[in-house]
Coordinates of C-alpha atoms and ligand atoms in Angstrom, one line a residue:
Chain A
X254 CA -3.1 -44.0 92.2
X255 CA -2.4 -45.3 88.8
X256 CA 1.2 -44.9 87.5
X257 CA 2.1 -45.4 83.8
X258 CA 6.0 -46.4 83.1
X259 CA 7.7 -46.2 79.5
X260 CA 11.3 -46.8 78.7
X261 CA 12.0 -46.9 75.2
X262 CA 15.5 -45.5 75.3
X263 CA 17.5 -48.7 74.7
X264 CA 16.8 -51.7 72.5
X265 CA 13.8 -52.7 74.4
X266 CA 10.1 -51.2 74.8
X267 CA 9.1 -51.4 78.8
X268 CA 5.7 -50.4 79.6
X269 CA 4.0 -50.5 83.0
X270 CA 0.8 -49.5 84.7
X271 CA 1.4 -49.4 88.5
X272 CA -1.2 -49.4 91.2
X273 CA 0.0 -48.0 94.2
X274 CA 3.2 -50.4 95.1
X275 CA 2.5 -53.2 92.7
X276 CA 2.2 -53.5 88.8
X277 CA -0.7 -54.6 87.6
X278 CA 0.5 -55.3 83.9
X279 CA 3.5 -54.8 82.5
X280 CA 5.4 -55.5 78.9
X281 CA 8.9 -55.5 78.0
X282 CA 10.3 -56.7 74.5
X283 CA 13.1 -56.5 72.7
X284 CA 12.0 -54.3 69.5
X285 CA 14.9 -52.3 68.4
X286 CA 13.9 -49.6 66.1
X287 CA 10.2 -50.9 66.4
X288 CA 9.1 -48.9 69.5
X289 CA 7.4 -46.1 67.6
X290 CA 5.0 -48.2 65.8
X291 CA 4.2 -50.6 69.0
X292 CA 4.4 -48.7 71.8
X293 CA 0.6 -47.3 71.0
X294 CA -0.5 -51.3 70.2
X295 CA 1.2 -52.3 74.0
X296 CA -0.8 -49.1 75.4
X297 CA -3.5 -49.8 73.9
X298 CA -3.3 -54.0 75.5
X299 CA -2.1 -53.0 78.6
X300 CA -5.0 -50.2 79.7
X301 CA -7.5 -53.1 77.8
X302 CA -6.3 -55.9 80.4
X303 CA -5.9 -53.9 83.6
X304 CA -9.0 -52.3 82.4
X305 CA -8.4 -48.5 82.6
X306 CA -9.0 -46.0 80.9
X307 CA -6.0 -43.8 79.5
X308 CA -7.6 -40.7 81.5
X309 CA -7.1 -42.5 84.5
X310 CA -3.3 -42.7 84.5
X311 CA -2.6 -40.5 87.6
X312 CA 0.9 -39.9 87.1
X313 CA 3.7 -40.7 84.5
X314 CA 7.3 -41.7 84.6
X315 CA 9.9 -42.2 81.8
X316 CA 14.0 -42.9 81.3
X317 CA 14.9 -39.4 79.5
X318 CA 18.4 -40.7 78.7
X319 CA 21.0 -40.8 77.8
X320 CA 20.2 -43.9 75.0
X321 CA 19.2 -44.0 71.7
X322 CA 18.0 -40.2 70.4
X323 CA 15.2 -40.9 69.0
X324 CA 14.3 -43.7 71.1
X325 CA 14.5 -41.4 74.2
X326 CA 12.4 -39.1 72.2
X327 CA 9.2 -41.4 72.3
X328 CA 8.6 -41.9 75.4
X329 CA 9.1 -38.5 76.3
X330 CA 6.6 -36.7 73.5
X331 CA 4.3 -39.1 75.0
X332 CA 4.8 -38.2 78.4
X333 CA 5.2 -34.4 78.0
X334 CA 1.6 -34.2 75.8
X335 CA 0.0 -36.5 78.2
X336 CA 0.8 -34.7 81.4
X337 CA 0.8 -31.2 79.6
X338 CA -3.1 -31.8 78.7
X339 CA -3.9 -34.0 81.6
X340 CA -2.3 -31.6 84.1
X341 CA -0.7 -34.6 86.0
X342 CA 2.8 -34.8 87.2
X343 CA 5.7 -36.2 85.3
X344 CA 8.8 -37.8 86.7
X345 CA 12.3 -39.1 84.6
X346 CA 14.6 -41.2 85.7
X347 CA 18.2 -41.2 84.5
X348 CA 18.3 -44.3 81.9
X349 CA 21.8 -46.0 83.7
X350 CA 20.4 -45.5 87.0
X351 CA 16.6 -47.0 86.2
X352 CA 19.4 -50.0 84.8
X353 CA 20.8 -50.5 87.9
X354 CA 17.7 -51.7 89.5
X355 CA 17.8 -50.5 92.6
X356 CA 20.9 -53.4 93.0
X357 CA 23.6 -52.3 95.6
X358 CA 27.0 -51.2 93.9
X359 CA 26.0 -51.1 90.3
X360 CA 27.5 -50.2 86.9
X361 CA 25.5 -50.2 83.9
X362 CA 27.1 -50.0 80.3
X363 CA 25.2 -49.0 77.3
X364 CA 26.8 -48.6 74.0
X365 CA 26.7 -45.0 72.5
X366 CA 28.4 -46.4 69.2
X367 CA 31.8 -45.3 67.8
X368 CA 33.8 -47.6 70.4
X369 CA 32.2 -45.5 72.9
X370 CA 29.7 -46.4 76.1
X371 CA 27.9 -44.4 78.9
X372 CA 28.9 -45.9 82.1
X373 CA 27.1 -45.0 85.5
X374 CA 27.3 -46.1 88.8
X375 CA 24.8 -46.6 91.7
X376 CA 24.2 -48.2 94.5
X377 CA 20.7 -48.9 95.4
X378 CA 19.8 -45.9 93.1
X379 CA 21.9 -43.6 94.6
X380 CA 24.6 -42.0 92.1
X381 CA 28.1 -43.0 92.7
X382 CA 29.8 -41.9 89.3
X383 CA 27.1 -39.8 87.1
X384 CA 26.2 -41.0 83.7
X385 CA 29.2 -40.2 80.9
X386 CA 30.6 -40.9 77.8
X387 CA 33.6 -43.0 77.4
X388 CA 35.9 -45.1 74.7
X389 CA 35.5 -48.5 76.0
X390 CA 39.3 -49.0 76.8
X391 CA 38.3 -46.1 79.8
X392 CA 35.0 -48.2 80.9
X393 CA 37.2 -50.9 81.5
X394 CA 39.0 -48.9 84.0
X395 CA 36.1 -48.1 85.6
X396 CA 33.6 -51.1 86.1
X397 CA 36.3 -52.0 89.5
X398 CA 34.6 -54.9 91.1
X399 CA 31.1 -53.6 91.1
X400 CA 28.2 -55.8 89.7
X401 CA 27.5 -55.1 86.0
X402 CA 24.5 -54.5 83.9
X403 CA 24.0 -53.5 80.4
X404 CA 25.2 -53.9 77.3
X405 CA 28.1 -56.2 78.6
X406 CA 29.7 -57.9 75.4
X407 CA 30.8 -54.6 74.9
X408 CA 33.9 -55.7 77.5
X409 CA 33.7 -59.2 76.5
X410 CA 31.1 -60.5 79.1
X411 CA 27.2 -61.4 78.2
X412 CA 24.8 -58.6 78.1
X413 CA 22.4 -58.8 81.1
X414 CA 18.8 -56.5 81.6
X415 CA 17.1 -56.1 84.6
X416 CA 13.2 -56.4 84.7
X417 CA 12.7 -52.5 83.8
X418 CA 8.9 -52.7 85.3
X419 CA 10.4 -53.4 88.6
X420 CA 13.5 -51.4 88.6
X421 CA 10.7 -48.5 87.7
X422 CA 8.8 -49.6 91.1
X423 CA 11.8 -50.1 93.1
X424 CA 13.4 -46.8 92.2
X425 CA 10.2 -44.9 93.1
X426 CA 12.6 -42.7 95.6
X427 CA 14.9 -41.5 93.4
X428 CA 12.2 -40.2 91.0
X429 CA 12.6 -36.9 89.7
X430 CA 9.9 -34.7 89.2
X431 CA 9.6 -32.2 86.2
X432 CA 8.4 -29.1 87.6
X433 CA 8.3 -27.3 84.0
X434 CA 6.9 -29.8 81.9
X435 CA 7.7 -27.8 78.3
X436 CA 11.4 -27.3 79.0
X437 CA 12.2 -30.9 79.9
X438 CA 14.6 -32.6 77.4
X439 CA 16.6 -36.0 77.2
X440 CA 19.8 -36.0 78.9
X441 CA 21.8 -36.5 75.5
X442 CA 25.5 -36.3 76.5
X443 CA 26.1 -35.2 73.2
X444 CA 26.6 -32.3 71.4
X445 CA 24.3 -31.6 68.6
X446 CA 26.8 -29.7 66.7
X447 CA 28.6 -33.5 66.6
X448 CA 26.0 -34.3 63.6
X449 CA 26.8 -31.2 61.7
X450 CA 26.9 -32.7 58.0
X451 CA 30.6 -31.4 56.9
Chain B
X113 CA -22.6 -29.7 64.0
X114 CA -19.3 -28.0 63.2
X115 CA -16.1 -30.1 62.6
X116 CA -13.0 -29.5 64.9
X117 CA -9.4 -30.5 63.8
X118 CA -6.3 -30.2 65.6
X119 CA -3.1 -31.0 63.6
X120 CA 0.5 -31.1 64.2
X121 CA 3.5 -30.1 61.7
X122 CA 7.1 -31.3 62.8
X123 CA 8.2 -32.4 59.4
X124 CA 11.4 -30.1 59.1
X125 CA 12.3 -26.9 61.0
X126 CA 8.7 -25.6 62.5
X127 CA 6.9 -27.3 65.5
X128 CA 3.2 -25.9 65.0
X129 CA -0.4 -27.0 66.0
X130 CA -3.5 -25.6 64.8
X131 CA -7.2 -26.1 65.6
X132 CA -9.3 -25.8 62.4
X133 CA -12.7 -25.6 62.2
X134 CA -14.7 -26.4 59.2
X135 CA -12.5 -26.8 57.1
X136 CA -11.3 -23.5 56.7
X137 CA -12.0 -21.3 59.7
X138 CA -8.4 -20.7 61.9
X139 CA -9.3 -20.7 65.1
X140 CA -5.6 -21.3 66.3
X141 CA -2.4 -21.3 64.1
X142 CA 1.2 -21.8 66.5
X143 CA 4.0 -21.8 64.5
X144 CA 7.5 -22.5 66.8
X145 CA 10.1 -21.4 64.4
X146 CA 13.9 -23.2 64.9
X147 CA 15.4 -20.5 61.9
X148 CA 17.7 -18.6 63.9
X149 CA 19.1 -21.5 65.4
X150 CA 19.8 -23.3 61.7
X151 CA 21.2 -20.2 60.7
X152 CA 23.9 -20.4 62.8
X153 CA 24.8 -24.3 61.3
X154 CA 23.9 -22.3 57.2
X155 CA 20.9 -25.1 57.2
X156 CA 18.8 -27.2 58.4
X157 CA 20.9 -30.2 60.9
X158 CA 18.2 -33.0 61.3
X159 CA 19.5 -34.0 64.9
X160 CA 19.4 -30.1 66.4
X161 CA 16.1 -30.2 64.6
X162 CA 14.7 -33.0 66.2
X163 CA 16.2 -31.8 69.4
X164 CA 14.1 -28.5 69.3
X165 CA 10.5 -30.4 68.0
X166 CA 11.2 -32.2 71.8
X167 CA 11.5 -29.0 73.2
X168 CA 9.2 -27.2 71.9
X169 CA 5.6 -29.8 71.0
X170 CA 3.5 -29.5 74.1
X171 CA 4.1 -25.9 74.2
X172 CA 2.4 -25.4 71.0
X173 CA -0.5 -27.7 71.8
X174 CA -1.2 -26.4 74.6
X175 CA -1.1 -22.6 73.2
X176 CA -3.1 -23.5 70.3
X177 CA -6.1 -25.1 72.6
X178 CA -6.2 -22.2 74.5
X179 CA -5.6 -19.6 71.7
X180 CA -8.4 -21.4 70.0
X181 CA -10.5 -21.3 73.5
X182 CA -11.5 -24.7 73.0
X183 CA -11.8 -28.5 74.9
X184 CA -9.4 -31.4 73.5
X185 CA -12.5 -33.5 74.3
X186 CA -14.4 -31.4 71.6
X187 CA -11.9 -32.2 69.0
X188 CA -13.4 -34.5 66.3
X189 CA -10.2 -36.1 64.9
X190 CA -5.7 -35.4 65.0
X191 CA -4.3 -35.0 61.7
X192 CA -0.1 -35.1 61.8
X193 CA 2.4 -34.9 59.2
X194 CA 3.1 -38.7 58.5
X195 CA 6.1 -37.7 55.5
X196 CA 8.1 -36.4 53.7
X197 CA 10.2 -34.9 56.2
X198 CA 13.6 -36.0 58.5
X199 CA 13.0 -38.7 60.6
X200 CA 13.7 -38.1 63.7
X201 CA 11.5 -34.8 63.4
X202 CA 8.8 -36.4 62.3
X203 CA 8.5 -39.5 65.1
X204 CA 7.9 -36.1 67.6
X205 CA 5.4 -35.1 65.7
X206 CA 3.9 -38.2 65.0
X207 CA 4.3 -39.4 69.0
X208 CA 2.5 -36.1 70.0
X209 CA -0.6 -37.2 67.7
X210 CA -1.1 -40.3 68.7
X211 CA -1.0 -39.5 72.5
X212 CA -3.7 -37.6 72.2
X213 CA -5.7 -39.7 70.2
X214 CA -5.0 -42.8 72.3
X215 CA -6.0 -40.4 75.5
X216 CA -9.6 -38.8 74.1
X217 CA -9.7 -41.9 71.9
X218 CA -10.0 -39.9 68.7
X219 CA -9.9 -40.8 65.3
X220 CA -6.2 -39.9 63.7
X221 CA -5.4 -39.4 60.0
X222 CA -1.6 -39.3 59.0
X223 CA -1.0 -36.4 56.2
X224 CA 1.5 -36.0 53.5
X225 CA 2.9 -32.6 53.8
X226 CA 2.6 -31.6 50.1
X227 CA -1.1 -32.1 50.7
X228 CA -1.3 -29.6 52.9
X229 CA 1.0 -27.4 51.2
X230 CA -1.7 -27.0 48.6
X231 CA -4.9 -27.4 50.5
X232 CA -3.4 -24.2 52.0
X233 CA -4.8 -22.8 49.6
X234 CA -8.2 -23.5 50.1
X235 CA -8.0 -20.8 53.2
X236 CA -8.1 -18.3 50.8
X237 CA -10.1 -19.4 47.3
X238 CA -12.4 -22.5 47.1
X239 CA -10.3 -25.3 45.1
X240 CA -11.9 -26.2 41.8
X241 CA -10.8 -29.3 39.6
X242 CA -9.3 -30.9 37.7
X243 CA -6.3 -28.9 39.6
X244 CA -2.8 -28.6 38.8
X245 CA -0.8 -27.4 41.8
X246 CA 2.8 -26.2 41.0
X247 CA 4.3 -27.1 44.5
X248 CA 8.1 -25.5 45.5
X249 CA 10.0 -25.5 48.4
X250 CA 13.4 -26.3 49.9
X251 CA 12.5 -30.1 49.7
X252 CA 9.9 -30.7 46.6
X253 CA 9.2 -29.3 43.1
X254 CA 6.5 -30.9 41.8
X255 CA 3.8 -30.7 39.4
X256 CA 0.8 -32.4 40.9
X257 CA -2.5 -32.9 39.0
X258 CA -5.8 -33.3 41.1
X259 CA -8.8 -34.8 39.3
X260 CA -10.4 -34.5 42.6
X261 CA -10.5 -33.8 46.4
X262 CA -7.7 -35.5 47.7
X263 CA -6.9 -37.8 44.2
X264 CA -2.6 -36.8 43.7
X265 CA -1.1 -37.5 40.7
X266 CA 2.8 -36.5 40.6
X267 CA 3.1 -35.8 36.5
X268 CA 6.5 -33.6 36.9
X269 CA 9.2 -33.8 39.8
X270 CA 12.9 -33.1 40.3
X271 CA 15.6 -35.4 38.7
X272 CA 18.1 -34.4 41.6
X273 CA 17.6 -31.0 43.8
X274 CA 14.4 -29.2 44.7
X275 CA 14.8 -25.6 43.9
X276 CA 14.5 -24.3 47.5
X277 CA 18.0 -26.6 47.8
X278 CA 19.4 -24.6 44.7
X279 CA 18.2 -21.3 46.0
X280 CA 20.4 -22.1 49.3
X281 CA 23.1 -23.6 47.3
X282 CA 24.0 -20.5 44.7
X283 CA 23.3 -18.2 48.0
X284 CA 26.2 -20.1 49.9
X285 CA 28.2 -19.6 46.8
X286 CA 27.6 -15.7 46.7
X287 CA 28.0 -15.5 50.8
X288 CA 24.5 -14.8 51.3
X289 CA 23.7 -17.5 54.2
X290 CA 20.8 -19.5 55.0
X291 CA 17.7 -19.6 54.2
X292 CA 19.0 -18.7 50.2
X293 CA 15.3 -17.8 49.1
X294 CA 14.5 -14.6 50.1
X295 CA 18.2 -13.4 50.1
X296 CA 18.6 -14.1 46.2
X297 CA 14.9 -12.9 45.1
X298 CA 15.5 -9.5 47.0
X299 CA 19.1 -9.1 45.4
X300 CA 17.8 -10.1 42.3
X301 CA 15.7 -7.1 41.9
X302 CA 18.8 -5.0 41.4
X303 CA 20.5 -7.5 38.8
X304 CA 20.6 -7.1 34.8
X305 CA 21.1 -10.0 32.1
X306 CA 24.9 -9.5 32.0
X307 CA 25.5 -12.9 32.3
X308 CA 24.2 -16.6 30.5
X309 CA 23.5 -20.0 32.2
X310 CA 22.9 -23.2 30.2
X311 CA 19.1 -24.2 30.4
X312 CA 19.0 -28.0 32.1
X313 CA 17.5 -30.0 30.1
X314 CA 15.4 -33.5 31.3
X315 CA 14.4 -36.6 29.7
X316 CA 10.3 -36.5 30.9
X317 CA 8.3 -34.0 30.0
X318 CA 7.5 -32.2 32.9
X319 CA 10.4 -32.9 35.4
X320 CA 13.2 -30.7 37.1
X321 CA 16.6 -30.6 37.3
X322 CA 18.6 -27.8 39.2
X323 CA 22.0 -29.3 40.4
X324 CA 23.5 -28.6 37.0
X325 CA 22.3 -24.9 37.2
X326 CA 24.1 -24.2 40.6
X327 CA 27.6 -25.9 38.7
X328 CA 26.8 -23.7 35.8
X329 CA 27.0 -20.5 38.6
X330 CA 30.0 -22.1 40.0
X331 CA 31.3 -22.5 37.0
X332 CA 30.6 -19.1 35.9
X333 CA 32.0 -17.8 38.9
X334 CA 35.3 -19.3 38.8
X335 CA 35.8 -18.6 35.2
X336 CA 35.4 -14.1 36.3
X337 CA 37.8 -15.0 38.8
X338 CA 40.5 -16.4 36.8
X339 CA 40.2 -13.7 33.8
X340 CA 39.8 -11.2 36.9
X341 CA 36.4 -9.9 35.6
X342 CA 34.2 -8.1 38.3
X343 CA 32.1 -10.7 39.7
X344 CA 28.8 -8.7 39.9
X345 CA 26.2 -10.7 42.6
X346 CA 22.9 -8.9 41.7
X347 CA 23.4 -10.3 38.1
X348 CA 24.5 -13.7 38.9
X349 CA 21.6 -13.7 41.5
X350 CA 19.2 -12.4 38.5
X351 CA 20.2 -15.1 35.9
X352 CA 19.9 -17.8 38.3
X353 CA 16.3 -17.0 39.1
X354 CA 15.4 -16.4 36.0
X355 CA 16.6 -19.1 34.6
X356 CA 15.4 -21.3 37.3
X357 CA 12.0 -20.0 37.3
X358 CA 12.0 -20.1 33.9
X359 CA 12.1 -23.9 34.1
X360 CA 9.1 -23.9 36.5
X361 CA 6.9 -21.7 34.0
X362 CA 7.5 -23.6 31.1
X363 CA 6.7 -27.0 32.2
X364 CA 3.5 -25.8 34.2
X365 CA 2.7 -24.1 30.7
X366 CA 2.9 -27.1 29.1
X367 CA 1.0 -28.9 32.1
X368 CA -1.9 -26.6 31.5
X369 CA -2.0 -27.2 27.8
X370 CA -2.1 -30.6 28.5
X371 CA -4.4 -31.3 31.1
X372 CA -6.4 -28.2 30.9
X373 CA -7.4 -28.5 34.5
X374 CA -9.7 -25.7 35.9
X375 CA -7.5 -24.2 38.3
X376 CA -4.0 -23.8 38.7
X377 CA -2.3 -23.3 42.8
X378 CA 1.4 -22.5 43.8
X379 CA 2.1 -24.5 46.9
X380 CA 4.9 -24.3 49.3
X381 CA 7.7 -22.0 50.5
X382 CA 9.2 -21.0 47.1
X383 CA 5.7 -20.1 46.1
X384 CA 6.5 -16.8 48.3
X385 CA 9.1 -15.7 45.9
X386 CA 8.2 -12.3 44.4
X387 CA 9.3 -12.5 40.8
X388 CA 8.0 -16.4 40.4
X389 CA 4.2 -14.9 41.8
X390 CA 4.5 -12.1 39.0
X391 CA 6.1 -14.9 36.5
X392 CA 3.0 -16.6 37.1
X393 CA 0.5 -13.6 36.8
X394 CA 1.7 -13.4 33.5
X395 CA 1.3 -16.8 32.3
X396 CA -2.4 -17.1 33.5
X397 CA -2.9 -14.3 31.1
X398 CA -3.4 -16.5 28.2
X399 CA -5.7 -19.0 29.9
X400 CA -8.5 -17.0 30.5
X401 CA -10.7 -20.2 31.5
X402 CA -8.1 -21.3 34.5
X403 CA -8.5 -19.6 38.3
X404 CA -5.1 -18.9 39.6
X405 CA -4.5 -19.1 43.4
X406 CA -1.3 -18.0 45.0
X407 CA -1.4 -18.0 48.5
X408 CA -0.2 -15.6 50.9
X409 CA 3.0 -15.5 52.6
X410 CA 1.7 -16.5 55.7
X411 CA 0.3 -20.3 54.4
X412 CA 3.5 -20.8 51.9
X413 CA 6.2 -21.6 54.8
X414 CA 5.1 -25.0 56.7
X415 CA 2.7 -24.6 59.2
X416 CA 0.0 -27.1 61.0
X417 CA -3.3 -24.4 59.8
X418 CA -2.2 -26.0 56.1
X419 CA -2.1 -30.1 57.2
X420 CA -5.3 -29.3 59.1
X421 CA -7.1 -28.2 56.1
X422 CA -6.2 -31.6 54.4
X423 CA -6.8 -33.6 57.4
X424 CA -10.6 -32.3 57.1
X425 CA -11.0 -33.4 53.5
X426 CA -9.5 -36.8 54.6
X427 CA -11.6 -36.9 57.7
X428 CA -14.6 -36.3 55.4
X429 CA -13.4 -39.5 53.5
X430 CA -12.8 -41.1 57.0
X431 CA -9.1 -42.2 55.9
X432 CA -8.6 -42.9 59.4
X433 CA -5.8 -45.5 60.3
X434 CA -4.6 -47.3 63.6
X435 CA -2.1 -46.0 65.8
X436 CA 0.7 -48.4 64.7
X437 CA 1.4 -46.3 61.6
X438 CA 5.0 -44.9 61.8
X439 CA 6.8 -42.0 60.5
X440 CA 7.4 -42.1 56.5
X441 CA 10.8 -39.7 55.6
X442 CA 10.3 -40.8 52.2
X443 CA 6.4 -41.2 51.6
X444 CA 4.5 -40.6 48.3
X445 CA 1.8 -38.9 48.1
X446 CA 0.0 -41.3 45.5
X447 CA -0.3 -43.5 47.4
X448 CA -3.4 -44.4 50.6
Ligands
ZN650 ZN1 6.9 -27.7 53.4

């Protein structure tokens, strides 16, 4: 069972191939902006060295959000056309809970711009507060005493990432799968209407 | 051996895939229209845009391999829509493509939209050069000589709006929503020349300019209102188009006097509006040497069929690239 990974909804590019319960090559890079021009080149490196062949790819997962938009969006045209026309299953994760890396009491942070942040909490992958949108005064109220991940200097502290690769393989319970491939869309948390040109 | 294409479109508000083959024979054409929903906003919002492509792209791949009745393995190359276009529309798009050339390993060539507006037409006549391709729509007006297959040279462009934008604008101004187009040629027909509007006028030759024609109807409006003068639509509708349109035929008269190329193309969604097709008609009268082509309604509004008919021109001169190309919002088409 080969298992491809992508998470391209924050400022780094995570790609994985999994075999069974381990990963057998895995990349993960800070390349803000960047992912859509390198995520084919890290593909392409990844199936050369663990020697596969894309067709072989079993079964795909992805972070669907909430993140960057068009970010989010990579991974998950990738994922949609490959399982669509390879008629293998698809599973998302939420992007705060593949963050909290499957560590016990967990918030992650991410910044969502305009002195706003998602904030979610989990413990061991299992939701405790569901991914929302906050002003960072709010977040601060929130975090309590649980251990904290993310984009941290948001609330003054150092920004800490977990190894996605493995918080992919460690979360492998809390997987979703899609069952309708076509209507699957990133969890935005957003309106659209919010970037109406006045 | 016949040549298989499939292409993909997400440069603005359609999400469509088409398998061509040959060239010119449609065997699929899926079109996923987001209109009704930009209707609602009175234009096209990039974000809800790029929200629907997400929604919508392996929908339309998949319906246009199986309404073509063909194997993605027997696919010889992808073409996608590399620019002009909104960004975050385009990386779907452009995502889409290169999965599945990375998956069948296929060849992938990245398009520039305006060359498939006007290989478009080669669905319907066989394009003969030199070619001058008048090319109009709610994002370009453009003049663009071809010497040869796939050789563009932009000689004339817009200084500030395209006229599709105008067309929307002055339709906003006279409460006829989004898209403006077909709104203003159709109340148009009922206008008369009861009103003036300045003629822009441009320093190069063959360029555009439209902003200061939907200030003049601003203007024009404004000024009935204060002396409390009916404001009659139909006629402002009427001079606007044909004062716009004027500006089209008289630089692409020129252009043909100029370059005397052999055949002259309208490209792209404006090229469906009636009264510019008979403006047209007319001109070609006096160059009985020059083949006109105006293509039907069907290929002048974006569509993958159009991008896959360039693709096989470029896939004839194996302007393949490597699949860390990225979306281009701005792109020129001059350039490789
Ligand atoms: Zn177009």
């Amino acid at each position: 069972m080969i298992t491809l990974c992508i998470d391209t909804s924050h400022k780094y590019l995570t790609v994985a191939l999994l075999k069974d319960y381990e990963i057998l090559v895995s990349f993960q890079e800070e390349c803000f902006k960047k992912q859509s021009e390198k995520v084919f080149v890290v593909l392409n490196d990844l199936c050369l060295k663990a020697n596969i062949n894309p067709l072989d790819i079993n079964e795909v997962v992805i972070s669907k959000g909430p993140g960057s938009y068009t970010g989010v969006r990579i991974a998950m045209s990738i994922a949609k056309v490959m399982c669509t026309l390879n008629n293998i299953p698809l599973y998302t994760l939420n992007t705060l809970q593949l963050y909290s890396a499957n560590i016990e009491n967990c918030a992650v942070i991410m910044d969502a711009r305009s002195n706003r942040a998602y904030i979610g909490i989990y413990n061991k992958g299992n939701t405790i507060l569901k991914s929302t949108v906050y002003e960072i005064n709010i977040i601060k109220e929130l975090i309590g005493d649980n251990f904290l991940v993310g984009d941290l200097s948001l609330i003054d502290k150092e920004d800490f990432y977990p190894n996605i690769s493995k918080a992919f393989l460690d979360l492998r319970p809390c997987w979703e799968k899609v069952e309708n491939i076509h209507t699957l869309t990133p969890e935005y948390l957003k309106e659209a209407t919010t970037y109406m040109k006045k | 051996m016949s040549k298989y294409i499939l292409a993909l479109e997400s440069s603005c508000d359609e999400t469509a895939c088409a398998i061509i083959k040959d060239n010119t024979e449609i065997l699929s054409n899926v079109v996923s229209s987001q209109i009704n929903v930009h209707k609602l906003y009175g234009g096209v919002v990039p974000e809800v845009a790029s929200r629907i492509h997400i929604e919508n792209i392996s929908l339309v791949i998949e319906e246009a391999l199986k309404e073509a009745n063909i194997d993605i393995k027997d696919i010889d190359a992808i073409g996608i829509t590399q620019g002009p276009g909104l960004i975050g529309s385009l990386h779907v798009g452009v995502q889409a493509a290169k999965t599945i050339a990375w998956l069948y390993n296929k060849p992938i060539i990245p398009i520039h939209h305006i060359a498939g507006h006007i290989y478009a037409n080669s669905f319907v006549d066989t394009l003969e050069f030199p070619l001058l391709a008048l090319v109009v729509s709610g994002g370009h007006t453009e003049l663009v000589m071809m010497e040869e297959d796939y050789e563009f040279e932009v000689i004339g462009t817009t200084q500030d709006d395209a006229i599709g934008e105008a067309y929307d604008k002055v339709a906003r101004l006279l409460g006829l929503g989004y898209p403006g187009g077909p709104a203003i040629d159709n109340l148009a027909k009922s206008g008369k020349a009861n009103y003036k509007l300045p003629i822009p006028k441009v320093d190069k030759p063959y360029d555009f300019s439209f902003s200061g024609l939907k200030s003049a109807v601003m203007q024009l409006i404004n000024r009935l209102k204060k002396n409390n003068e009916e404001i009659i639509d139909a006629d402002i509708a009427y001079i606007f188009q044909e004062t716009a349109l004027s500006l089209l035929v008289n630089n692409t008269k020129k252009a043909l006097n100029d370059f005397k190329p052999k055949h002259l193309v309208l490209a792209g969604g404006v090229a469906a509006n009636s009264r510019l097709r008979e403006l047209m008609q007319e001109l070609i009268k006096d160059y009985p040497d020059i083949k006109l082509t105006i293509p039907p309604l069907w290929c002048c509004t974006d569509n993958a069929a159009m991008i896959g008919a360039a693709t096989s021109i470029a896939y004839d001169k194996k302007m393949f690239k490597d699949l860390d190309f990225s979306a281009r919002p701005s792109m020129d088409i001059e350039m490789r």
